[in-house]
């Protein structure tokens, strides 16, 4: 019985033990489950997210102040500074620090307001605004002014006013090449032009100063400080030449004023063999030092009127908000327009300048030769065209050969050249000239123009013939000025299509070359033989054709005029405005082409009474650019006998010489003497030594007597032809220096003079006259 009882007891104990084990197991599992989220959280905090929380703790314990890197300089090709940064400082308040240090806000506002020319109430308001630790009260403060702020802080032992190093971008040449250089915004980041395209090289890497702070955001005494040096940006050297750029802009501005051009102008100077851009201009332009200011007076007046209109309305009303939105949109549009580089961003109809490419293609493939003949009756019905095709000369040019077709800029002849060429070959050559692709220039914002599809121009059953014939003389499609200049460069440089570029190299802060650009050949477009032929033909356009107004004595210049209608511009009634863009592409010297110049004037006014054409307006503008830049660029001037009147000869000092000695000196200079008096030696001369006179001029030499001291009144030479101007000047004892059109013709007349009419000048003074054919076509 006892044994039986013990067995039951053992069984009960085993049962209790098993139950305890089960309870312990359950508790262990529950314990693990309970602590598992905490364990996972700890794992995440201490291992997985360690870096994140360590950095967060570091940020809570430290303050980081960033130091702006010195932005690289932009140079022209002669290392003239176009854009550079100067050290300035930003001044800000720390309201928490000011509060903790119990700073005298009135004292701070009064003194900083006076030093920085900032409103005192604004300073007090920002000083009390605890929502931000950084309250900027002045930006881009000159170092001399910042020094006064530091003196004030030190004198009064103020904690909570901080100065932060920064840099300010400056453009020494102002508006010169503004659209090319661009500007930096308030964040010192490039926003347009070179500043934007090469921002990654120019901006550098910002530095920083790291210090410790307490839980009240105050700087800790004996605090840790670490300084990370800023890495300055690289400098960029352009192919641009400030002298060439200034000459281009000067002549374009003069043309805008002379012809009352309504929508500005654009122009370009490039090396034909390399693609280097020497000048690129869009007028009107702006000053990148004040890039937000609207430079165009008319646009500024319009925006100011919109501003005054909406400010006169009840604030918050629907009309007020609509007026405000219209004002802001007008301001944005005006800014974007003045920042826009039209040379590479805007398409336009090239007009007759495109005939250069049509003729080069036809000669290259053998569709025509120099003996091919054409007949122009003024208008012609060409099969496949629904409209009658007109030439600019309503009476027609009659019979003409290939050279005369280009010299006369005959639309009918070029329509037939295109038909001989055929749609497929025409399209292929246009494509090879790069008209359907971007040029690849190292500037942002380039467009590629709009041209016909191949199917359209080849399909003569639809619009092919009309598109082909109109396209042959540069109408009904658009390209950019840069595309045109690159293509024509290939016509005269031996047939090579080059990639244009405007940055020659990038230099680091130590002057080491980081990037260097070299001329890049894209493809051969035409043969060297065709190129040589085209050079001769283009030179004849200036010497014998529509571009005589582009001639410059002593230089061989070739080129092509163009006048195109802006058929896509409508007036308020939805009708075409008939506005025109007149242009000229000039090349020099033609015996070995080096430089190409394009100038286009957008919408010359009819109110001036000047005949609107590329030959009358754009050709002399390019001629004036050539006259300015070719001597500077080292192109040798060689005068023919016919051009002697355009050659300036400096008169030497002949006093004390005998007649025989003076004769020898004058003969060597291409001048002739006229002796007055009977002495043995020369005692006076007109003009005096050092003055310039035209070649073949006669110098008055006095023997044994003094020349008379006489002043004469300069006549108004405007409208006189060469003979009339020469007679008028000779009667007064004045010399005339002939510039512009060298042709002696009744319709080639004076259009400007360098000395104003009625000005009193000494006898023997040289007056520079510009001659121009006032009826020259495109």
XYZ file of C-alpha atoms in Angstrom:
778
model
C 0.000 0.000 0.000
C 2.822 2.310 0.917
C 4.642 1.388 -2.272
C 1.539 2.220 -4.248
C 1.254 5.559 -2.534
C 4.906 6.428 -3.333
C 4.348 5.606 -7.005
C 1.424 8.026 -7.114
C 3.543 10.698 -5.452
C 6.375 10.226 -7.966
C 3.861 10.402 -10.804
C 2.453 13.635 -9.401
C 5.926 15.117 -9.028
C 6.841 14.178 -12.602
C 3.618 15.702 -13.839
C 4.317 18.930 -11.919
C 7.890 18.967 -13.226
C 6.705 18.607 -16.807
C 4.199 21.366 -16.277
C 6.923 23.626 -14.839
C 9.128 22.921 -17.826
C 6.297 23.755 -20.158
C 5.628 26.942 -18.259
C 9.316 27.887 -18.392
C 9.438 27.140 -22.130
C 6.358 29.252 -22.726
C 7.816 32.048 -20.617
C 11.107 31.818 -22.503
C 9.329 32.008 -25.832
C 7.180 34.901 -24.626
C 10.287 36.624 -23.276
C 12.090 36.229 -26.574
C 9.059 37.483 -28.454
C 8.766 40.405 -26.082
C 12.413 41.460 -26.425
C 12.745 40.659 -30.160
C 11.394 44.062 -31.421
C 13.622 45.860 -28.958
C 16.582 43.778 -30.059
C 15.840 44.434 -33.698
C 15.427 48.132 -32.938
C 18.748 48.174 -31.114
C 20.377 46.316 -34.011
C 19.012 48.858 -36.444
C 20.067 51.806 -34.283
C 23.519 50.522 -33.347
C 24.530 48.642 -36.495
C 22.324 49.145 -39.541
C 21.700 52.896 -39.106
C 24.852 53.692 -37.158
C 26.229 56.096 -39.756
C 22.940 57.984 -40.007
C 22.517 58.538 -36.268
C 26.200 59.226 -35.752
C 26.001 61.974 -38.378
C 22.768 63.260 -36.838
C 24.429 63.454 -33.427
C 27.401 65.198 -34.997
C 25.117 67.759 -36.644
C 23.392 68.386 -33.329
C 26.744 69.048 -31.685
C 28.412 71.019 -34.489
C 27.753 74.026 -36.676
C 28.938 74.046 -40.303
C 29.548 77.267 -42.195
C 30.228 76.875 -45.897
C 32.905 78.931 -47.614
C 32.182 79.766 -51.249
C 34.879 78.598 -53.645
C 36.554 81.238 -55.769
C 34.944 80.968 -59.200
C 37.325 80.689 -62.140
C 38.093 83.612 -64.450
C 36.929 83.860 -68.064
C 39.539 85.278 -70.473
C 39.520 86.197 -74.130
C 42.230 84.741 -76.356
C 44.646 87.530 -75.392
C 44.047 86.869 -71.661
C 41.918 89.973 -71.207
C 39.558 89.348 -68.284
C 35.925 89.013 -69.367
C 34.559 87.740 -66.039
C 36.139 87.334 -62.622
C 35.166 86.996 -58.967
C 36.133 89.331 -56.166
C 35.974 88.442 -52.462
C 33.012 89.903 -50.579
C 31.160 88.931 -47.406
C 27.582 88.159 -46.438
C 26.465 89.447 -43.040
C 23.836 87.637 -41.021
C 22.344 87.610 -37.547
C 21.746 84.656 -35.201
C 18.620 85.635 -33.176
C 19.153 82.798 -30.652
C 22.707 83.900 -29.987
C 21.633 87.523 -29.682
C 18.945 86.538 -27.165
C 21.271 84.308 -25.108
C 23.911 87.042 -24.966
C 21.287 89.702 -24.138
C 22.594 91.908 -26.950
C 21.409 95.508 -27.266
C 19.269 95.248 -30.432
C 18.784 99.013 -30.687
C 22.543 99.548 -30.673
C 23.011 96.844 -33.287
C 20.252 98.162 -35.555
C 21.469 101.750 -35.322
C 25.118 100.978 -36.128
C 24.631 98.223 -38.723
C 21.919 100.247 -40.404
C 24.338 103.137 -40.803
C 27.293 101.009 -41.959
C 25.337 98.762 -44.341
C 22.655 101.253 -45.413
C 19.936 98.862 -44.216
C 16.635 99.863 -42.612
C 16.933 99.754 -38.785
C 13.423 98.368 -38.324
C 14.251 95.489 -40.626
C 17.344 94.655 -38.549
C 15.334 94.662 -35.308
C 12.593 92.516 -36.843
C 15.097 89.916 -38.093
C 16.947 89.996 -34.760
C 13.777 88.947 -32.923
C 12.709 86.259 -35.417
C 13.662 83.027 -33.630
C 12.213 80.784 -36.350
C 15.567 80.816 -38.166
C 19.167 80.668 -37.043
C 20.350 82.457 -40.202
C 18.922 85.924 -40.873
C 20.876 87.626 -43.663
C 20.848 91.403 -43.531
C 23.393 92.196 -46.274
C 24.929 90.295 -49.177
C 28.054 90.843 -51.282
C 29.457 93.461 -48.902
C 32.770 94.978 -49.961
C 35.724 94.113 -47.716
C 36.192 97.710 -46.578
C 32.587 97.836 -45.331
C 32.868 94.377 -43.759
C 35.905 95.627 -41.852
C 33.743 98.352 -40.262
C 31.245 95.700 -39.158
C 34.030 93.662 -37.541
C 35.294 96.728 -35.706
C 31.808 97.365 -34.337
C 31.477 93.727 -33.163
C 34.857 93.776 -31.437
C 34.338 97.174 -29.858
C 31.035 96.160 -28.240
C 31.855 92.449 -27.709
C 28.698 91.371 -29.493
C 27.882 87.699 -29.977
C 25.354 86.845 -32.726
C 26.573 88.871 -35.715
C 28.447 86.745 -38.236
C 30.324 87.410 -41.480
C 30.473 84.735 -44.139
C 33.033 84.855 -46.960
C 31.534 84.885 -50.441
C 32.376 86.094 -53.930
C 30.846 88.546 -56.337
C 30.971 88.088 -60.101
C 32.138 91.098 -62.106
C 32.177 91.663 -65.868
C 34.721 94.400 -66.700
C 33.562 94.876 -70.311
C 29.915 95.341 -69.374
C 27.567 94.412 -72.207
C 30.338 93.311 -74.600
C 29.636 89.731 -75.739
C 26.997 89.468 -73.008
C 25.063 86.585 -74.602
C 28.286 84.624 -75.083
C 29.670 85.113 -71.570
C 26.351 84.872 -69.715
C 26.072 85.541 -65.988
C 25.845 83.887 -62.584
C 22.668 83.969 -60.505
C 22.228 84.832 -56.834
C 23.594 81.394 -55.899
C 26.788 82.078 -57.880
C 25.817 79.396 -60.405
C 26.241 79.966 -64.144
C 22.898 80.679 -65.801
C 23.630 81.592 -69.425
C 26.429 81.414 -71.984
C 29.909 80.253 -71.007
C 29.052 80.697 -67.326
C 26.394 77.986 -67.683
C 28.031 75.707 -70.264
C 31.319 75.516 -68.344
C 29.874 75.878 -64.849
C 31.263 72.520 -63.693
C 34.781 73.778 -64.426
C 34.292 77.330 -63.189
C 32.435 76.803 -59.894
C 35.079 74.885 -57.891
C 34.242 73.072 -54.610
C 32.988 74.953 -51.563
C 34.985 74.769 -48.326
C 33.548 74.701 -44.787
C 34.259 75.612 -41.186
C 32.983 73.122 -38.544
C 32.674 74.248 -34.875
C 31.022 72.707 -31.771
C 27.892 74.132 -30.141
C 26.005 73.595 -26.879
C 22.421 72.526 -26.333
C 21.325 76.155 -26.453
C 22.865 76.525 -29.923
C 25.571 78.804 -28.505
C 29.183 78.389 -29.557
C 31.049 76.493 -26.831
C 34.109 78.071 -25.192
C 37.386 76.469 -26.233
C 35.345 74.805 -28.972
C 36.631 72.379 -31.550
C 37.127 73.876 -35.023
C 37.906 72.207 -38.318
C 38.512 74.056 -41.588
C 38.061 72.339 -44.972
C 39.814 74.335 -47.677
C 37.687 75.435 -50.667
C 38.962 74.310 -54.054
C 38.977 77.237 -56.503
C 37.342 76.814 -59.899
C 39.185 76.485 -63.181
C 39.605 79.401 -65.571
C 38.296 79.318 -69.121
C 40.160 80.846 -72.075
C 37.968 81.721 -75.052
C 38.774 82.013 -78.748
C 36.901 85.322 -78.573
C 38.917 88.487 -79.227
C 37.625 91.569 -77.388
C 38.950 93.925 -80.069
C 37.207 92.039 -82.874
C 34.067 91.744 -80.737
C 34.054 95.485 -80.044
C 34.477 96.294 -83.751
C 31.613 93.987 -84.688
C 29.264 95.412 -82.058
C 30.247 99.010 -82.899
C 29.369 98.651 -86.583
C 26.188 96.709 -85.846
C 25.056 99.415 -83.409
C 25.812 102.098 -86.008
C 23.722 100.241 -88.592
C 20.831 99.868 -86.150
C 20.844 103.615 -85.567
C 21.360 104.514 -89.232
C 18.560 102.327 -90.589
C 16.259 102.489 -87.546
C 16.356 98.691 -87.164
C 13.365 97.598 -85.094
C 14.317 94.145 -83.786
C 18.041 94.321 -83.228
C 20.812 92.552 -85.093
C 23.070 89.542 -84.882
C 26.555 88.917 -86.181
C 29.512 86.589 -86.135
C 33.233 86.530 -86.982
C 34.895 83.127 -87.411
C 38.114 81.640 -88.759
C 37.073 79.675 -91.839
C 39.824 77.060 -91.573
C 39.534 76.238 -87.861
C 36.027 77.089 -86.701
C 37.350 79.406 -83.973
C 34.799 82.058 -83.034
C 36.460 85.480 -82.787
C 33.263 87.448 -82.182
C 29.587 86.650 -81.669
C 27.010 89.343 -80.995
C 23.298 89.836 -80.489
C 21.988 93.413 -80.257
C 20.144 94.677 -78.262
C 22.033 93.197 -75.413
C 22.309 93.690 -71.674
C 24.872 94.213 -68.936
C 25.568 90.942 -67.060
C 26.579 93.008 -64.020
C 22.852 93.878 -63.782
C 21.388 90.941 -65.642
C 17.887 91.333 -64.155
C 17.525 94.897 -65.423
C 15.654 95.248 -68.716
C 17.998 96.991 -71.147
C 15.559 97.663 -73.981
C 13.912 101.062 -73.284
C 10.695 100.115 -75.098
C 10.349 96.823 -73.225
C 11.113 98.588 -69.940
C 8.456 101.218 -70.598
C 5.917 98.513 -71.401
C 6.598 96.616 -68.189
C 6.476 99.799 -66.116
C 3.077 100.658 -67.617
C 1.788 97.176 -66.745
C 3.126 97.588 -63.213
C 1.478 100.964 -62.687
C -1.791 99.610 -64.084
C -2.131 96.697 -61.677
C -0.883 98.700 -58.670
C -3.743 101.129 -59.250
C -6.265 98.290 -58.728
C -7.600 97.071 -55.346
C -4.993 94.720 -53.889
C -6.184 91.125 -53.801
C -8.894 91.626 -56.432
C -9.082 89.356 -59.464
C -8.132 92.223 -61.770
C -5.159 93.008 -59.522
C -3.906 89.419 -59.627
C -4.394 89.184 -63.404
C -2.571 92.468 -63.935
C 0.255 91.379 -61.658
C 0.575 88.086 -63.546
C 0.688 89.970 -66.885
C 3.426 92.266 -65.538
C 5.518 89.362 -64.256
C 5.124 87.499 -67.564
C 6.213 90.606 -69.509
C 9.294 91.035 -67.290
C 10.248 87.378 -67.734
C 9.783 87.561 -71.511
C 11.887 90.731 -71.775
C 14.709 89.194 -69.754
C 14.720 85.949 -71.711
C 14.781 87.896 -74.977
C 17.820 89.979 -74.030
C 19.673 86.927 -72.691
C 19.046 84.905 -75.871
C 21.987 84.258 -78.204
C 20.315 84.535 -81.606
C 23.414 83.426 -83.495
C 22.976 79.844 -82.343
C 19.408 79.707 -81.004
C 17.173 81.431 -83.576
C 16.303 80.190 -87.024
C 15.700 82.620 -89.887
C 15.261 82.487 -93.652
C 18.752 83.103 -95.060
C 17.516 84.487 -98.373
C 20.070 84.907 -101.148
C 23.070 84.179 -98.925
C 22.020 80.519 -99.311
C 22.707 80.732 -103.059
C 26.371 80.195 -102.195
C 25.567 76.628 -101.119
C 23.263 75.936 -104.073
C 25.886 77.002 -106.601
C 28.711 75.158 -104.817
C 26.673 71.943 -104.837
C 25.755 72.278 -108.526
C 29.346 72.991 -109.579
C 30.731 70.198 -107.407
C 28.533 67.452 -108.851
C 28.774 68.732 -112.428
C 25.143 69.827 -112.778
C 26.467 73.149 -114.132
C 29.813 74.666 -115.069
C 31.081 78.206 -115.560
C 29.835 78.221 -119.149
C 26.251 77.267 -118.342
C 23.907 79.971 -119.568
C 20.586 81.204 -118.203
C 17.937 83.688 -119.263
C 16.016 85.921 -116.877
C 12.942 87.758 -118.125
C 11.901 88.963 -114.677
C 9.286 86.250 -114.115
C 8.643 82.721 -115.298
C 6.043 79.966 -114.961
C 7.990 76.879 -113.953
C 6.185 73.539 -114.370
C 5.404 72.089 -110.968
C 4.964 75.494 -109.319
C 1.480 76.867 -108.926
C 2.755 80.422 -108.576
C 4.672 82.551 -111.042
C 8.322 82.800 -109.983
C 9.658 86.367 -109.879
C 13.190 87.711 -109.832
C 13.948 90.744 -107.667
C 14.619 92.663 -110.902
C 11.216 92.936 -112.532
C 12.650 93.753 -115.966
C 14.922 90.716 -115.808
C 18.653 90.243 -116.256
C 18.457 88.858 -119.770
C 21.133 86.382 -120.802
C 23.683 85.556 -118.100
C 26.337 82.953 -117.371
C 27.028 81.181 -114.082
C 29.212 83.936 -112.618
C 26.717 86.629 -113.583
C 23.859 84.618 -112.047
C 25.639 84.836 -108.686
C 26.744 88.451 -109.178
C 23.183 89.463 -110.064
C 21.653 87.232 -107.369
C 19.137 86.077 -109.970
C 16.305 83.994 -108.522
C 15.238 82.570 -111.894
C 18.762 81.404 -112.697
C 19.047 79.699 -109.314
C 15.690 78.014 -109.723
C 17.024 76.435 -112.931
C 20.308 75.552 -111.214
C 18.282 73.697 -108.572
C 16.267 71.881 -111.233
C 19.496 70.770 -112.929
C 20.808 69.670 -109.543
C 17.648 67.718 -108.744
C 15.823 67.288 -105.447
C 17.770 64.281 -104.211
C 21.234 65.727 -104.852
C 20.137 69.120 -103.522
C 18.921 67.510 -100.300
C 22.072 65.414 -99.926
C 24.396 68.417 -100.349
C 22.353 70.520 -97.942
C 22.635 67.677 -95.445
C 26.411 67.417 -95.988
C 26.707 71.187 -95.438
C 25.330 70.538 -91.932
C 22.023 72.382 -92.311
C 20.012 69.527 -90.750
C 22.196 69.086 -87.680
C 23.518 71.149 -84.816
C 27.011 72.498 -85.360
C 28.259 71.034 -82.070
C 29.512 74.353 -80.692
C 30.417 74.236 -77.000
C 27.564 76.503 -75.906
C 24.158 75.523 -74.572
C 20.902 76.429 -76.313
C 21.830 75.614 -79.912
C 19.039 74.931 -82.425
C 19.362 73.259 -85.805
C 16.817 75.070 -87.930
C 13.965 73.607 -89.979
C 14.400 72.174 -93.485
C 12.194 70.236 -95.903
C 11.931 66.482 -95.590
C 13.673 64.517 -98.320
C 10.385 62.993 -99.437
C 8.860 66.437 -99.924
C 11.690 67.955 -101.924
C 12.145 64.880 -104.158
C 8.439 64.305 -104.889
C 7.783 66.530 -107.916
C 4.153 65.358 -108.097
C 3.341 67.283 -104.903
C 5.356 70.230 -103.611
C 8.805 69.039 -104.627
C 9.416 71.513 -107.452
C 8.096 74.465 -105.474
C 10.192 73.541 -102.425
C 13.278 72.854 -104.536
C 13.157 76.113 -106.466
C 12.286 78.269 -103.427
C 14.902 76.508 -101.338
C 17.588 77.210 -103.929
C 17.500 80.912 -103.057
C 17.005 80.512 -99.303
C 13.269 80.831 -98.799
C 10.534 78.754 -97.061
C 12.921 77.135 -94.556
C 15.003 78.277 -91.601
C 18.517 77.760 -90.314
C 20.615 79.398 -87.619
C 23.221 82.058 -88.421
C 25.936 79.746 -87.095
C 24.829 76.916 -89.397
C 25.030 79.233 -92.393
C 28.453 80.626 -91.500
C 29.863 77.145 -90.921
C 28.486 75.912 -94.252
C 29.800 78.885 -96.269
C 33.169 78.527 -94.527
C 33.407 75.022 -95.968
C 32.749 76.450 -99.420
C 35.804 78.739 -99.262
C 38.266 76.823 -97.064
C 38.899 73.934 -99.426
C 35.655 72.084 -98.795
C 36.067 71.183 -95.101
C 33.084 71.367 -92.761
C 34.516 72.319 -89.359
C 33.005 72.154 -85.888
C 32.878 75.700 -84.486
C 34.155 76.282 -80.956
C 34.560 79.195 -78.585
C 36.659 77.795 -75.711
C 40.306 77.114 -76.486
C 41.366 75.733 -73.102
C 40.507 75.297 -69.436
C 43.192 75.991 -66.806
C 43.236 74.954 -63.160
C 44.180 77.336 -60.332
C 47.882 76.566 -60.872
C 47.744 77.257 -64.601
C 47.808 73.613 -65.684
C 45.780 72.719 -68.755
C 42.704 70.676 -67.845
C 41.010 70.765 -71.254
C 42.268 71.910 -74.641
C 40.190 72.268 -77.790
C 41.562 71.738 -81.272
C 40.001 72.302 -84.703
C 37.698 69.387 -85.551
C 37.017 68.314 -89.134
C 33.485 66.945 -89.504
C 33.666 65.919 -93.187
C 34.742 66.984 -96.673
C 31.737 68.508 -98.437
C 33.037 69.737 -101.811
C 36.306 69.324 -103.684
C 39.202 71.759 -103.343
C 38.786 72.608 -107.036
C 35.139 73.608 -106.501
C 36.184 75.630 -103.452
C 38.774 77.588 -105.475
C 36.171 78.316 -108.156
C 33.661 79.515 -105.571
C 36.257 81.858 -104.061
C 36.705 83.530 -107.433
C 32.954 83.785 -107.944
C 32.319 85.234 -104.488
C 35.039 87.833 -104.955
C 33.355 88.881 -108.195
C 30.084 89.498 -106.306
C 31.867 92.279 -104.371
C 33.910 93.631 -107.279
C 31.187 93.415 -109.945
C 27.888 92.332 -108.370
C 25.342 93.216 -105.707
C 27.894 93.559 -102.889
C 30.081 96.417 -104.129
C 29.177 98.327 -100.987
C 31.222 95.793 -98.986
C 34.484 96.609 -100.725
C 37.419 97.934 -98.688
C 40.371 99.502 -100.472
C 43.462 97.318 -100.256
C 41.646 94.092 -99.300
C 40.239 91.338 -101.502
C 36.765 90.641 -100.139
C 34.127 88.215 -101.333
C 30.653 87.420 -100.132
C 26.939 87.280 -100.745
C 24.046 89.569 -99.893
C 20.640 88.428 -98.668
C 17.197 89.898 -98.082
C 14.476 87.662 -96.680
C 10.866 88.346 -95.755
C 9.579 87.256 -92.357
C 6.506 85.536 -93.791
C 5.594 83.926 -90.456
C 5.241 87.285 -88.658
C 1.668 88.629 -88.729
C 0.209 91.979 -87.722
C -2.749 92.542 -85.399
C -5.121 91.771 -88.304
C -3.482 88.446 -89.057
C -1.825 89.745 -92.223
C 1.898 89.352 -93.125
C 3.920 92.353 -91.928
C 6.349 92.285 -94.874
C 9.171 92.839 -92.386
C 12.594 91.873 -93.682
C 15.941 90.649 -92.430
C 18.815 92.010 -94.509
C 22.169 90.296 -94.297
C 25.607 89.895 -95.788
C 28.226 87.181 -95.418
C 31.738 88.442 -96.197
C 35.020 86.543 -96.544
C 38.596 87.846 -96.646
C 41.216 87.726 -98.018
C 39.962 85.884 -101.091
C 43.358 84.702 -102.337
C 43.656 82.691 -99.105
C 40.433 82.936 -97.062
C 40.953 83.315 -93.331
C 37.941 85.106 -91.866
C 34.190 85.117 -92.403
C 31.828 87.825 -91.133
C 28.030 87.707 -90.989
C 25.817 90.656 -90.084
C 22.012 90.514 -90.188
C 19.717 93.460 -89.427
C 16.210 92.495 -88.309
C 13.466 94.743 -89.678
C 15.012 98.008 -90.902
C 12.445 100.802 -90.869
C 10.920 102.090 -94.084
C 10.732 105.543 -92.516
C 14.420 106.276 -93.204
C 13.813 106.344 -96.954
C 16.750 103.980 -97.532
C 16.157 101.132 -99.952
C 15.827 97.991 -97.821
C 18.250 95.327 -99.029
C 21.281 93.399 -97.950
C 23.364 95.203 -100.557
C 22.496 98.672 -99.261
C 22.463 98.021 -95.511
C 24.292 94.849 -94.483
C 27.101 94.835 -97.066
C 28.577 98.218 -96.044
C 28.224 97.227 -92.382
C 30.324 94.109 -92.949
C 32.726 96.180 -95.058
C 33.192 98.540 -92.114
C 33.825 95.559 -89.811
C 36.422 94.240 -92.264
C 38.108 97.639 -92.466
C 38.400 97.649 -88.663
C 39.528 94.080 -88.002
C 41.640 92.991 -90.980
C 44.605 95.304 -90.248
C 44.377 94.306 -86.579
C 44.404 90.612 -87.514
C 47.510 91.101 -89.623
C 45.993 90.860 -93.091
C 48.232 92.795 -95.482
C 46.700 95.678 -97.394
C 47.649 95.891 -101.068
C 46.288 98.822 -103.052
C 45.709 98.881 -106.785
C 45.986 102.156 -108.719
C 42.196 102.409 -108.753
C 42.115 102.107 -104.953
C 44.672 104.842 -104.260
C 41.945 107.257 -103.128
C 41.149 104.846 -100.297
C 44.748 104.540 -99.096
C 45.926 106.723 -96.226
C 49.463 108.088 -96.594
C 51.149 109.849 -93.669
C 52.820 113.045 -94.824
C 56.472 113.343 -93.817
C 58.210 116.452 -92.532
C 59.576 118.171 -95.661
C 60.674 121.467 -94.050
C 64.224 122.458 -94.926
C 64.430 120.171 -97.943
C 65.203 121.262 -101.463
C 62.730 120.656 -104.277
C 64.801 117.699 -105.484
C 64.846 116.101 -102.043
C 61.119 116.650 -101.529
C 60.293 115.238 -104.979
C 62.083 112.001 -104.103
C 60.343 111.596 -100.733
C 56.892 112.328 -102.150
C 57.359 109.992 -105.097
C 58.236 107.131 -102.768
C 55.050 107.845 -100.811
C 52.833 108.003 -103.902
C 52.224 111.743 -103.552
C 52.860 114.739 -105.795
C 54.089 118.284 -104.947
C 52.807 121.736 -105.847
C 55.391 124.457 -105.178
C 54.486 127.976 -104.177
C 57.115 130.752 -103.945
C 60.702 131.057 -105.201
C 63.009 130.168 -102.322
C 65.630 127.428 -102.397
C 64.267 125.418 -99.491
C 60.847 124.450 -98.225
C 59.624 126.739 -95.432
C 56.055 125.506 -95.099
C 53.746 122.644 -96.127
C 50.043 121.812 -96.282
C 49.093 119.487 -94.746
C 51.559 119.515 -91.874
C 53.801 116.546 -91.176
C 52.048 113.601 -89.486
C 48.666 114.128 -91.121
C 47.118 111.458 -93.316
C 46.061 112.096 -96.912
C 44.679 109.838 -99.654
C 47.116 108.243 -102.073
C 48.004 110.286 -105.197
C 47.215 113.509 -103.315
C 48.979 116.770 -104.064
C 50.970 118.365 -101.236
C 51.361 122.161 -101.152
C 54.996 123.149 -100.490
C 56.004 126.767 -99.803
C 59.450 128.069 -100.785
C 60.710 131.101 -98.869
C 57.322 131.961 -97.400
C 54.890 130.741 -94.743
C 51.625 128.925 -95.621
C 48.442 130.907 -94.938
C 46.637 130.156 -91.664
C 43.156 129.598 -93.078
C 40.189 127.636 -91.691
C 37.335 126.534 -93.914
C 33.852 125.203 -93.254
C 33.305 121.518 -94.057
C 30.489 121.075 -96.575
C 27.728 118.468 -96.348
C 28.957 115.792 -98.753
C 25.870 113.573 -98.284
C 24.386 112.491 -101.623
C 27.404 113.609 -103.715
C 29.055 111.190 -106.114
C 32.841 110.824 -106.305
C 33.382 113.633 -108.790
C 31.084 116.051 -106.981
C 32.699 115.331 -103.609
C 36.182 115.702 -105.071
C 35.305 119.040 -106.658
C 33.672 120.375 -103.481
C 36.646 119.377 -101.332
C 39.244 120.646 -103.800
C 37.624 124.069 -103.979
C 38.139 124.454 -100.225
C 41.620 122.951 -100.075
C 40.390 119.764 -98.368
C 41.257 116.133 -99.071
C 38.759 113.249 -99.164
C 39.515 109.667 -98.152
C 37.219 107.277 -100.008
C 35.807 104.318 -98.059
C 33.123 101.802 -98.955
C 32.072 101.344 -102.566
C 35.026 102.197 -104.825
C 32.970 102.302 -108.024
C 32.771 105.640 -109.813
C 29.104 105.864 -110.751
C 26.321 108.475 -110.478
C 24.366 106.240 -108.080
C 27.360 105.584 -105.797
C 27.107 108.499 -103.393
C 28.318 109.680 -100.000
C 26.261 108.306 -97.115
C 28.378 109.495 -94.186
C 31.385 111.667 -93.312
C 33.633 111.638 -90.246
C 33.588 115.446 -89.781
C 30.204 117.089 -89.348
C 29.072 119.687 -91.896
C 29.817 123.332 -91.015
C 32.734 122.333 -88.794
C 35.688 124.720 -89.099
C 38.925 122.899 -90.038
C 42.361 124.007 -91.328
C 43.036 123.917 -95.048
C 44.617 120.566 -95.921
C 42.399 118.511 -93.581
C 41.353 115.040 -94.794
C 37.647 114.214 -94.576
C 36.756 110.501 -94.545
C 33.742 109.801 -96.741
C 31.771 106.564 -97.029
C 30.388 105.862 -100.498
C 27.552 103.468 -101.153
C 25.314 102.353 -104.000
C 21.964 103.470 -102.633
C 20.013 101.057 -104.855
C 22.116 97.894 -104.515
C 19.853 94.791 -104.420
C 20.253 91.666 -102.326
